[in-house]
Coordinates of C-alpha atoms in Angstrom, one line a residue:
Chain A
M103 CA 2.9 3.4 7.6
I104 CA 3.1 1.7 4.0
G105 CA 1.5 5.3 1.4
S106 CA 4.5 4.6 -0.9
I107 CA 6.4 1.5 -2.6
F108 CA 9.1 2.8 -1.0
L109 CA 7.6 2.3 2.4
K110 CA 6.0 -0.8 1.5
T111 CA 9.1 -2.3 0.1
L112 CA 11.3 -1.4 3.4
A113 CA 8.1 -3.0 5.8
D114 CA 8.2 -6.0 3.9
L115 CA 12.3 -6.2 4.5
R116 CA 12.1 -5.4 7.7
G117 CA 12.2 -9.1 9.1
Q118 CA 15.0 -10.1 7.2
T119 CA 17.1 -6.0 8.3
L120 CA 16.7 -6.4 11.8
V121 CA 18.2 -10.2 11.9
W122 CA 20.7 -8.9 10.3
S123 CA 21.3 -5.4 11.9
L124 CA 21.6 -7.8 14.8
G125 CA 23.8 -10.3 13.3
L126 CA 26.1 -7.5 12.5
A127 CA 25.8 -5.8 15.5
V128 CA 26.8 -9.3 17.6
L129 CA 29.6 -9.4 15.2
G130 CA 31.1 -6.2 15.8
A131 CA 31.0 -6.0 19.0
V132 CA 32.4 -9.6 19.5
N133 CA 35.5 -8.7 17.2
V134 CA 36.0 -5.4 19.3
L135 CA 36.1 -7.5 22.8
L136 CA 38.3 -10.5 21.5
Y137 CA 40.5 -7.5 20.4
P138 CA 42.8 -7.7 23.4
T139 CA 43.2 -11.7 23.4
V140 CA 44.5 -11.4 19.8
Q141 CA 46.7 -8.6 21.0
N142 CA 48.2 -10.7 23.3
M143 CA 49.2 -13.3 21.5
P144 CA 53.0 -13.8 21.4
G145 CA 54.5 -14.1 18.3
L146 CA 51.5 -13.8 16.1
V147 CA 52.7 -11.2 13.4
A148 CA 56.2 -13.4 13.5
F149 CA 53.7 -16.5 12.5
L150 CA 51.9 -14.6 10.1
D151 CA 54.7 -12.8 8.2
N152 CA 56.2 -16.4 7.8
L153 CA 53.0 -17.2 6.0
P154 CA 53.4 -18.3 2.2
P155 CA 53.5 -14.8 0.1
A156 CA 49.6 -15.4 -1.7
F157 CA 48.3 -16.3 1.7
K158 CA 49.9 -12.6 2.7
A159 CA 48.6 -11.4 0.1
M160 CA 45.1 -11.7 1.2
I161 CA 45.4 -10.6 4.3
G162 CA 46.7 -8.1 3.5
D163 CA 49.0 -5.4 5.4
V164 CA 50.4 -8.1 8.0
Q165 CA 52.5 -5.7 10.5
A166 CA 48.5 -3.6 10.7
L167 CA 47.1 -6.9 12.5
A168 CA 49.0 -6.2 15.5
R169 CA 47.0 -2.9 16.1
I170 CA 42.6 -2.7 16.1
E171 CA 42.7 -0.6 13.1
G172 CA 44.2 -3.5 11.0
F173 CA 42.6 -6.4 13.2
L174 CA 39.0 -5.2 12.5
R175 CA 40.2 -4.0 8.7
V176 CA 41.1 -7.4 7.6
K177 CA 38.1 -9.1 10.2
L178 CA 35.3 -6.8 9.1
I179 CA 35.1 -3.6 7.1
D180 CA 37.1 -5.5 4.1
P181 CA 35.1 -8.2 4.0
L182 CA 32.0 -6.7 4.9
P183 CA 30.9 -5.6 1.0
L184 CA 30.9 -9.4 0.5
L185 CA 28.4 -9.9 3.3
L186 CA 26.3 -7.4 2.7
A187 CA 26.1 -8.2 -1.0
V188 CA 24.8 -12.1 0.1
F189 CA 21.5 -9.9 1.5
A190 CA 21.8 -7.1 -1.9
V191 CA 21.2 -10.0 -4.0
A192 CA 18.7 -12.5 -2.6
Q193 CA 16.5 -9.6 -1.5
G194 CA 17.2 -7.5 -5.0
A195 CA 16.5 -10.7 -7.4
A196 CA 12.6 -10.8 -5.4
L197 CA 11.8 -7.2 -5.7
I198 CA 10.3 -7.7 -9.4
A199 CA 10.6 -11.1 -10.3
G200 CA 8.9 -11.9 -6.9
E201 CA 6.2 -9.2 -7.7
I202 CA 5.7 -11.4 -10.4
E203 CA 6.0 -14.8 -9.5
A204 CA 3.4 -14.1 -6.4
R205 CA 1.4 -12.4 -9.0
S206 CA 0.6 -9.4 -7.4
L207 CA 2.1 -7.4 -9.8
D208 CA -0.5 -6.1 -11.6
L209 CA -2.9 -4.7 -9.2
L210 CA 0.2 -2.3 -8.4
L211 CA 0.4 -1.5 -12.2
A212 CA -2.8 -0.7 -12.6
R213 CA -2.3 2.6 -10.5
P214 CA -1.1 5.2 -12.4
V215 CA 2.5 5.3 -11.2
S216 CA 5.4 4.6 -13.4
R217 CA 7.0 1.5 -14.2
S218 CA 10.3 3.5 -13.9
R219 CA 8.9 4.4 -9.7
V220 CA 8.4 1.0 -8.9
V221 CA 12.1 0.1 -9.7
L222 CA 13.6 2.9 -8.6
E223 CA 11.5 3.5 -5.3
K224 CA 12.4 -0.8 -4.5
F225 CA 15.9 0.1 -4.8
M226 CA 16.1 2.8 -3.1
A227 CA 14.1 0.7 0.4
L228 CA 16.7 -1.7 -0.5
A229 CA 20.1 0.4 -0.2
A230 CA 18.2 2.1 3.1
A231 CA 17.7 -1.3 4.4
T232 CA 21.4 -1.9 3.5
V233 CA 22.3 1.2 4.9
I234 CA 20.4 0.3 8.6
M235 CA 22.2 -2.6 8.5
T236 CA 25.7 -1.0 8.2
V237 CA 24.6 1.1 11.2
G238 CA 23.9 -2.0 13.4
L239 CA 27.5 -3.2 12.5
V240 CA 28.5 0.4 13.8
L241 CA 26.5 0.5 16.8
G242 CA 28.3 -3.1 17.9
L243 CA 31.3 -1.5 17.0
V244 CA 30.6 1.0 19.4
G245 CA 28.8 -0.6 21.6
G246 CA 32.4 -3.2 21.8
A247 CA 34.3 -0.3 22.2
I248 CA 32.9 0.5 25.6
F249 CA 34.7 -2.4 27.2
V250 CA 37.5 -2.1 25.6
E251 CA 40.3 0.8 25.0
T252 CA 40.4 0.8 21.7
G253 CA 41.4 4.8 20.9
I254 CA 39.5 4.6 18.0
G255 CA 36.6 7.3 17.2
V256 CA 33.1 6.6 15.7
G257 CA 34.0 8.2 13.0
Y258 CA 36.3 5.5 12.0
F259 CA 33.7 3.0 12.2
L260 CA 31.3 5.0 10.3
R261 CA 33.3 5.7 7.4
G262 CA 34.5 2.5 7.4
A263 CA 31.4 0.4 7.4
A264 CA 29.9 3.3 5.0
N265 CA 32.9 2.3 2.5
A266 CA 31.1 -1.1 2.4
L267 CA 28.1 0.3 0.3
P268 CA 28.3 1.6 -2.8
L269 CA 29.1 -1.7 -3.9
T270 CA 26.7 -3.3 -2.2
W271 CA 24.2 -0.8 -3.9
L272 CA 25.9 -1.8 -6.9
F273 CA 25.2 -5.6 -6.5
A274 CA 21.9 -4.7 -5.2
A275 CA 21.1 -2.4 -8.9
L276 CA 22.3 -6.4 -10.8
A277 CA 20.4 -7.9 -8.8
L278 CA 17.6 -5.5 -9.4
L279 CA 18.2 -5.5 -13.1
A280 CA 18.1 -9.4 -13.3
S281 CA 14.8 -9.8 -11.3
C282 CA 13.8 -6.9 -14.1
R283 CA 14.4 -8.7 -16.6
C284 CA 13.6 -12.8 -15.2
S285 CA 10.4 -13.3 -14.2
R286 CA 11.6 -15.3 -11.5
S287 CA 13.1 -14.4 -8.4
R288 CA 15.6 -17.5 -8.7
T289 CA 17.5 -17.0 -11.9
A290 CA 17.9 -13.3 -11.1
A291 CA 19.3 -14.6 -7.8
L292 CA 21.6 -16.7 -9.6
T293 CA 22.7 -14.2 -12.2
A294 CA 23.3 -11.8 -9.7
G295 CA 25.2 -13.9 -7.4
S296 CA 27.3 -15.5 -10.4
V297 CA 28.6 -12.1 -11.2
V298 CA 29.5 -11.4 -7.6
V299 CA 31.3 -15.0 -7.4
A300 CA 33.2 -14.0 -10.3
A301 CA 33.9 -10.9 -9.2
Y302 CA 35.4 -12.2 -5.5
V303 CA 37.7 -15.0 -7.6
F304 CA 39.3 -12.3 -9.8
E305 CA 39.7 -10.4 -6.7
T306 CA 41.3 -13.3 -4.4
L307 CA 43.2 -14.3 -8.4
R308 CA 44.5 -10.8 -8.1
L309 CA 46.2 -11.0 -4.8
T310 CA 47.5 -14.2 -5.1
T311 CA 48.9 -14.1 -8.6
P312 CA 51.5 -11.9 -9.2
A313 CA 50.6 -11.9 -13.0
L314 CA 47.2 -10.1 -11.7
R315 CA 48.9 -7.7 -9.6
G316 CA 48.4 -4.3 -11.9
W317 CA 44.8 -4.6 -12.6
D318 CA 43.2 -3.1 -9.4
E319 CA 41.0 -0.8 -11.7
L320 CA 39.4 -4.3 -13.2
S321 CA 38.2 -5.3 -9.6
L322 CA 35.1 -4.3 -7.6
F323 CA 36.3 -5.2 -4.8
A324 CA 40.2 -3.7 -4.8
I325 CA 37.8 -0.4 -6.1
Q326 CA 35.9 -0.6 -3.0
K327 CA 38.9 -1.4 -0.5
A328 CA 40.7 1.7 -2.3
G329 CA 37.6 3.7 -1.0
F330 CA 38.9 3.4 2.8
T331 CA 42.4 5.0 3.2
G332 CA 44.8 3.4 5.6
Q333 CA 44.7 6.2 7.1
G334 CA 41.1 5.8 8.3
S335 CA 39.6 8.6 5.9
L336 CA 37.3 8.2 2.8
D337 CA 38.8 8.7 -1.0
P338 CA 36.0 10.2 -3.1
G339 CA 37.6 8.8 -6.6
P340 CA 36.6 5.3 -5.9
I341 CA 33.5 5.6 -4.2
C342 CA 32.3 7.9 -6.9
G343 CA 32.8 5.8 -9.5
L344 CA 31.0 3.0 -8.2
L345 CA 28.1 4.7 -6.8
A346 CA 28.3 5.8 -10.6
A347 CA 27.9 2.2 -11.9
A348 CA 25.4 1.6 -9.0
I349 CA 23.3 4.2 -10.6
G350 CA 23.6 3.3 -14.0
L351 CA 22.6 -0.2 -13.1
G352 CA 19.1 1.3 -11.2
L353 CA 18.4 3.6 -14.3
A354 CA 19.3 0.0 -16.3
A355 CA 16.7 -1.7 -14.3
A356 CA 14.2 1.2 -14.6
V357 CA 14.5 0.7 -18.2
V358 CA 14.4 -2.9 -19.0
F359 CA 11.4 -3.1 -16.9
D360 CA 9.4 -0.3 -18.7
R361 CA 10.1 -2.0 -21.8
R362 CA 9.7 -5.9 -21.1
D363 CA 5.9 -7.4 -21.8
L364 CA 3.7 -8.4 -18.4
A365 CA 2.4 -11.1 -19.8
D366 CA -0.5 -13.1 -18.0
Chain B
M157 CA -11.9 8.5 -32.0
E158 CA -12.4 11.2 -29.6
T159 CA -15.7 10.6 -28.4
S160 CA -15.2 6.6 -27.3
A161 CA -14.9 5.4 -24.3
I162 CA -12.6 2.6 -25.2
S163 CA -11.2 2.3 -29.2
T164 CA -9.3 0.1 -30.7
K165 CA -7.7 0.1 -33.7
K166 CA -6.5 -2.8 -35.5
L167 CA -4.6 -4.2 -32.2
T168 CA -3.1 -6.8 -32.9
K169 CA -0.2 -8.7 -30.4
F170 CA 2.0 -12.0 -31.0
Y171 CA 3.7 -13.9 -28.6
G172 CA 6.2 -14.7 -30.8
S173 CA 4.8 -16.6 -33.8
R174 CA 1.8 -17.5 -31.3
R175 CA -1.3 -15.2 -32.2
G176 CA -2.6 -13.3 -28.9
I177 CA -5.3 -11.1 -30.8
E178 CA -5.1 -10.0 -33.9
N179 CA -7.0 -6.7 -35.4
V180 CA -9.3 -6.2 -33.1
G181 CA -11.7 -3.2 -33.8
L182 CA -13.4 -1.7 -30.8
D183 CA -15.3 2.0 -30.4
I184 CA -17.6 1.2 -26.7
A185 CA -19.5 4.5 -26.5
P186 CA -19.0 6.3 -22.8
G187 CA -22.1 4.8 -20.7
E188 CA -21.9 1.9 -22.1
V189 CA -21.7 -1.6 -20.2
F190 CA -19.9 -3.6 -22.8
G191 CA -19.5 -7.5 -22.5
F192 CA -16.1 -9.2 -24.2
L193 CA -17.3 -12.7 -24.2
G194 CA -15.0 -15.2 -25.2
P195 CA -13.5 -18.9 -24.4
N196 CA -10.4 -19.0 -22.2
G197 CA -7.7 -19.1 -24.5
A198 CA -9.6 -16.2 -26.9
G199 CA -7.8 -13.2 -26.3
K200 CA -9.6 -11.5 -23.5
T201 CA -7.1 -11.1 -21.4
T202 CA -4.5 -10.0 -23.6
T203 CA -6.8 -7.4 -24.4
I204 CA -7.2 -6.0 -21.4
R205 CA -3.2 -6.6 -20.7
L206 CA -2.7 -4.6 -23.9
F207 CA -5.1 -1.5 -22.0
L208 CA -3.5 -1.6 -19.0
D209 CA 0.0 -1.5 -20.6
L210 CA 0.8 -4.5 -18.8
L211 CA 1.7 -5.4 -22.8
R212 CA 2.5 -4.3 -25.6
P213 CA 0.7 -4.1 -29.0
T214 CA 2.7 -5.6 -31.8
R215 CA 0.3 -3.7 -34.2
G216 CA -2.3 -1.0 -34.2
R217 CA -3.3 1.1 -30.9
A218 CA -5.9 0.9 -28.0
C219 CA -7.5 4.5 -27.0
I220 CA -9.0 4.8 -23.6
L221 CA -10.8 8.3 -23.2
G222 CA -9.0 10.0 -26.6
R223 CA -5.7 8.5 -25.2
D224 CA -3.2 6.6 -26.0
C225 CA -3.0 3.2 -23.6
R226 CA 1.2 2.6 -24.6
R227 CA 2.3 6.5 -24.7
E228 CA -0.1 8.1 -22.6
S229 CA -0.3 4.9 -20.0
Q230 CA -0.4 6.5 -16.5
A231 CA -2.9 9.1 -17.7
V232 CA -4.9 6.5 -18.3
R233 CA -4.6 4.0 -15.2
R234 CA -5.5 7.0 -13.6
R235 CA -9.1 6.8 -15.3
V236 CA -9.1 3.4 -15.3
G237 CA -10.2 1.1 -12.1
Y238 CA -8.9 -2.6 -13.0
L239 CA -9.5 -5.8 -11.7
P240 CA -7.4 -8.9 -13.3
G241 CA -9.1 -12.3 -13.7
E242 CA -6.0 -13.8 -11.7
F243 CA -3.9 -12.0 -9.0
Q244 CA -2.7 -12.4 -5.8
L245 CA -2.9 -9.6 -2.8
Y246 CA -0.4 -8.9 -0.4
E247 CA -1.0 -11.6 1.8
N248 CA 0.6 -9.9 4.9
L249 CA -1.2 -7.2 4.7
D250 CA -5.1 -6.4 6.0
G251 CA -7.7 -5.8 3.5
R252 CA -7.3 -1.9 5.3
R253 CA -3.3 -1.4 4.9
L254 CA -3.9 -2.8 1.0
I255 CA -6.5 -0.5 0.1
A256 CA -4.5 2.7 1.8
Y257 CA -1.6 0.8 -0.2
L258 CA -2.6 0.5 -3.9
G259 CA -5.7 2.9 -3.6
G260 CA -3.2 5.6 -2.2
L261 CA -0.7 4.7 -5.1
G262 CA -4.1 6.1 -7.1
G263 CA -5.3 9.4 -5.4
E264 CA -6.5 10.3 -1.8
V265 CA -9.3 7.5 -0.2
D266 CA -12.2 8.1 0.8
P267 CA -12.6 6.4 3.8
V268 CA -16.4 6.9 3.8
R269 CA -16.4 6.0 0.1
V270 CA -14.7 2.7 1.4
R271 CA -16.6 2.2 4.4
N272 CA -19.5 2.4 1.8
L273 CA -18.2 -0.5 -0.6
A274 CA -17.1 -2.6 2.2
G275 CA -20.1 -3.0 3.6
R276 CA -22.0 -3.8 0.5
L277 CA -19.7 -6.0 -0.8
Q278 CA -19.2 -7.1 3.4
A279 CA -15.3 -7.0 2.4
E280 CA -13.2 -7.9 5.7
L281 CA -11.4 -5.0 6.3
D282 CA -9.5 -5.9 9.3
R283 CA -8.5 -9.8 8.7
P284 CA -5.0 -10.7 7.4
I285 CA -5.6 -11.3 3.7
R286 CA -3.6 -14.7 4.1
T287 CA -6.3 -15.8 5.8
L288 CA -9.1 -14.7 3.6
S289 CA -11.1 -17.2 0.9
H290 CA -11.0 -16.4 -2.6
G291 CA -14.4 -15.0 -3.1
N292 CA -13.1 -12.3 -0.1
K293 CA -10.3 -11.4 -1.6
Q294 CA -12.1 -10.9 -5.1
K295 CA -14.3 -8.6 -2.8
L296 CA -11.0 -6.3 -2.1
A297 CA -10.3 -6.7 -5.5
I298 CA -13.4 -4.9 -7.0
L299 CA -12.9 -2.6 -3.9
L300 CA -10.1 -1.0 -5.0
A301 CA -11.4 -1.0 -8.6
F302 CA -14.5 1.3 -8.0
L303 CA -13.0 2.8 -5.6
H304 CA -11.4 6.2 -7.2
R305 CA -14.9 6.3 -9.0
P306 CA -13.0 6.0 -12.4
P307 CA -14.9 7.3 -15.2
V308 CA -13.8 3.6 -17.2
L309 CA -14.2 0.0 -15.4
I310 CA -12.2 -3.0 -17.0
L311 CA -13.3 -5.5 -14.8
D312 CA -11.7 -9.3 -16.5
E313 CA -13.8 -12.0 -14.8
P314 CA -15.4 -9.9 -11.9
T315 CA -17.7 -12.4 -10.8
S316 CA -15.9 -15.6 -10.0
G317 CA -15.7 -16.9 -6.6
L318 CA -18.6 -14.5 -5.1
D319 CA -21.8 -16.0 -4.2
P320 CA -25.3 -15.5 -5.6
L321 CA -25.9 -12.6 -3.2
M322 CA -22.9 -10.8 -3.0
Q323 CA -23.5 -11.2 -7.7
Q324 CA -26.4 -9.4 -7.2
E325 CA -24.3 -6.4 -4.7
F326 CA -21.9 -6.3 -7.9
F327 CA -24.5 -5.8 -10.5
G328 CA -26.0 -3.2 -8.2
L329 CA -22.4 -1.2 -8.6
I330 CA -22.3 -2.1 -12.3
D331 CA -26.3 -0.7 -12.5
E332 CA -24.6 2.7 -10.7
C333 CA -21.7 2.9 -13.0
R334 CA -24.3 3.0 -15.9
R335 CA -26.6 5.6 -14.5
E336 CA -23.7 8.3 -13.3
G337 CA -22.5 7.4 -17.3
R338 CA -19.2 5.8 -16.5
T339 CA -18.2 2.8 -19.2
V340 CA -17.6 -0.4 -18.1
F341 CA -15.5 -3.3 -20.3
L342 CA -16.6 -6.8 -18.5
S343 CA -14.3 -9.5 -19.5
S344 CA -16.1 -13.3 -19.4
H345 CA -17.1 -16.4 -20.6
N346 CA -20.3 -16.6 -18.6
L347 CA -23.4 -15.2 -21.2
P348 CA -26.0 -15.0 -18.5
E349 CA -23.6 -12.6 -16.8
V350 CA -23.2 -10.6 -19.9
E351 CA -26.7 -10.6 -21.0
K352 CA -27.6 -9.3 -17.7
V353 CA -25.6 -6.0 -17.3
C354 CA -24.4 -5.7 -20.7
D355 CA -25.4 -3.1 -23.6
R356 CA -23.8 -5.0 -26.1
V357 CA -21.1 -8.0 -26.5
G358 CA -18.2 -8.5 -28.7
S359 CA -17.2 -11.6 -28.9
I360 CA -13.2 -13.2 -29.4
R361 CA -12.1 -16.1 -31.2
N362 CA -8.4 -17.9 -31.5
G363 CA -7.4 -13.7 -31.3
R364 CA -10.1 -12.8 -33.7
L365 CA -12.7 -10.6 -32.5
V366 CA -15.7 -12.6 -34.4
A367 CA -19.4 -10.1 -33.5
V368 CA -20.5 -7.4 -32.2
E369 CA -23.8 -7.1 -31.0
K370 CA -26.8 -5.3 -29.2
V371 CA -27.3 -7.6 -26.2
A372 CA -31.4 -7.0 -27.0
N373 CA -30.3 -8.2 -31.0
L374 CA -28.2 -11.3 -29.1
R375 CA -31.7 -12.5 -27.1
S376 CA -34.0 -12.3 -30.0
A377 CA -31.6 -14.2 -32.0
M378 CA -30.6 -16.7 -28.9
V379 CA -31.3 -20.3 -29.9
R380 CA -32.8 -22.6 -27.5
V381 CA -32.3 -26.4 -26.8
V382 CA -36.0 -28.2 -26.2
E383 CA -36.6 -31.3 -25.2
L384 CA -40.6 -32.2 -25.0
F385 CA -41.9 -36.0 -24.3
C386 CA -45.7 -36.8 -24.6
E387 CA -48.2 -39.2 -23.9
R388 CA -48.9 -39.8 -27.5
E389 CA -46.2 -40.0 -30.7
P390 CA -46.3 -37.1 -32.2
A391 CA -46.6 -36.4 -36.5
P392 CA -43.7 -34.6 -38.0
W393 CA -46.1 -32.3 -39.8
A394 CA -47.7 -30.9 -36.4
F395 CA -44.6 -28.9 -36.5
A396 CA -44.5 -27.8 -40.3
D397 CA -43.5 -24.7 -41.0
L398 CA -43.0 -23.4 -37.6
P399 CA -41.4 -19.9 -37.1
G400 CA -37.9 -20.5 -35.7
L401 CA -37.6 -23.9 -34.7
G402 CA -34.7 -25.7 -36.0
D403 CA -33.1 -29.7 -36.1
L404 CA -36.2 -31.3 -35.0
V405 CA -36.1 -35.2 -34.3
L406 CA -38.6 -36.7 -33.4
D407 CA -37.9 -40.2 -31.5
G408 CA -41.1 -41.8 -30.5
R409 CA -42.7 -39.7 -28.2
R410 CA -40.2 -37.6 -28.1
I411 CA -39.1 -34.2 -29.6
G412 CA -35.7 -32.9 -29.9
C413 CA -35.1 -29.4 -31.4
T414 CA -33.7 -26.0 -31.5
L415 CA -36.1 -23.2 -31.2
Q416 CA -35.3 -19.2 -31.7
G417 CA -37.8 -16.7 -30.2
P418 CA -41.0 -17.4 -28.1
I419 CA -41.9 -20.9 -26.7
G420 CA -45.5 -20.7 -27.4
P421 CA -46.0 -21.5 -30.6
L422 CA -44.1 -24.8 -30.1
L423 CA -46.4 -25.6 -27.0
D424 CA -49.5 -24.8 -29.1
R425 CA -48.2 -27.6 -31.8
A426 CA -47.6 -30.4 -29.4
G427 CA -50.1 -29.8 -26.8
P428 CA -52.5 -32.1 -28.8
F429 CA -50.0 -34.7 -28.1
G430 CA -50.3 -34.6 -24.4
I431 CA -47.2 -32.5 -22.9
V432 CA -45.8 -35.4 -19.9
D433 CA -42.7 -32.7 -19.1
L434 CA -40.8 -30.2 -21.1
L435 CA -36.4 -29.8 -21.0
S436 CA -35.1 -26.4 -22.6
R437 CA -32.0 -24.9 -21.9
R438 CA -30.1 -22.3 -23.0
P439 CA -27.3 -23.1 -25.0
T440 CA -24.1 -22.2 -23.5
L441 CA -21.7 -19.8 -24.9
E442 CA -19.5 -21.5 -27.4
E443 CA -22.6 -23.5 -28.8
F444 CA -24.3 -19.7 -29.0
F445 CA -21.3 -18.6 -31.2
L446 CA -20.3 -21.8 -33.3
A447 CA -23.9 -21.7 -34.2
M448 CA -24.4 -18.0 -35.0
Y449 CA -21.1 -17.1 -36.9
G450 CA -19.4 -20.3 -37.4
E451 CA -15.5 -21.2 -36.9
G452 CA -13.1 -18.4 -37.0
G453 CA -14.9 -15.4 -37.7
S454 CA -14.7 -15.0 -41.0
G455 CA -17.4 -14.3 -43.6
H456 CA -21.0 -13.9 -42.5
D457 CA -19.2 -12.7 -39.6
R458 CA -17.9 -9.6 -40.7
Q459 CA -21.7 -7.9 -40.9
H460 CA -21.6 -8.0 -37.3
L461 CA -18.2 -5.9 -37.0
P462 CA -19.3 -2.5 -36.5
Q463 CA -17.5 -0.6 -39.1
D464 CA -13.8 0.6 -38.5
P465 CA -13.7 5.1 -39.0
R466 CA -10.9 5.0 -40.1

């Protein structure tokens, strides 16, 4: 069951992963099931169209809300990386620093395993946990679609959810990097969490401030959104960019951990 | 250096400006059981953590079985069984799963060996680790250290938390290692424990290696603190020129002194005054090394250090 660092870490995360997966599944199902009531609201689009420009900018394509794809995108698919980031940062920050705090790392590192292997297997386990969670969301969406005629294929849900993963992994790698550098998981979580919040605030400002509109390339969330096109297909450019950044940060975490002292 | 099981050359670790250890030079032969003594904070654990590549040296190097502990750390750890002084096990596992996990990372786990060690140490493998006492956790950590029959064992305060019976079993394991030609590096601040199982001891204080001695030499140099209570007030001349006697204090019918060597001659001299009671205690480690080598490990101490062959 726990013959490797990867499996041991995944086993340690199983409770949280299960709770999050169930929560996302329920969220997905409820949103699909509620859509008919939203769709039938008279004057919804007109109401949204009359919102101040800043609010409209945050919502995105207001007209799209009249269709279920747009509704789910605004309600679930676009915010998904932010939701998953909460999990990724909290768990990623504890992967190494948590073991230092718990004083369990010495026995692990006394085994003939490289520190890089420890970091990378733990990272992969965290990434796998986020995949399981997005599968939970997709199952919820598909389950809801059994009762509501959506006209959307499973592929759309899968692509939308999968597009959240590269940015989630980037945040996970960032938290892991902080975890490898700090000796306290709380410090690591605060450091990585601050970056996530700053990225989100920047994205909000970018959407609501006309002067920042052209700064898409500097916003992690904008890059992530660009990975899932309006037609429901995936754009490999932004996805590969975020993946490369996540892998780079993961490797940086391994290097940082490999170079540091582990004082008593 | 190739023939040593463990060797260090000018091994130094500073934490910022604070000294961990400085210029530690050790040469431990294969098959030797080496005790590493020193009070808390002396640098024992720092030295061990440098062996395991948990810390990186500021200067100098350490080698185990001819391999550099820094550059070839994985190869070193493949040949080393390690018991940390302070540790926590994964509380959410039971002993069996812990061994499968950590033992499995060190190679194939032999279930017969696990059964054998668990039986000898009376380790509880099926209870959740969070429910185990410190001593029972210590047994699991010892089991892990001995599991793969490593050629070198590095044990930091190994008997802490073990009851006397388990300590005997542990000493039996060490004896087996010696018979099989495996090397044991045992850090302790418990002199009797070290005296019991070790061939040689090194003493570290304030980060400096103060002395390396054979236990047999240590034993013969050991000074006892003795108090005798007599029926009659003893005469000072009775103890003149008694070999090994020091710090003699005659206080009424009480005789206080330190004694190096056998106690028989002292009893012979005090006998005519009617010995009523005798108190004899061995000095603490700190008292012993302070008496033998003084503070700081300089001057006289140097002659006890091994010659650096490099």
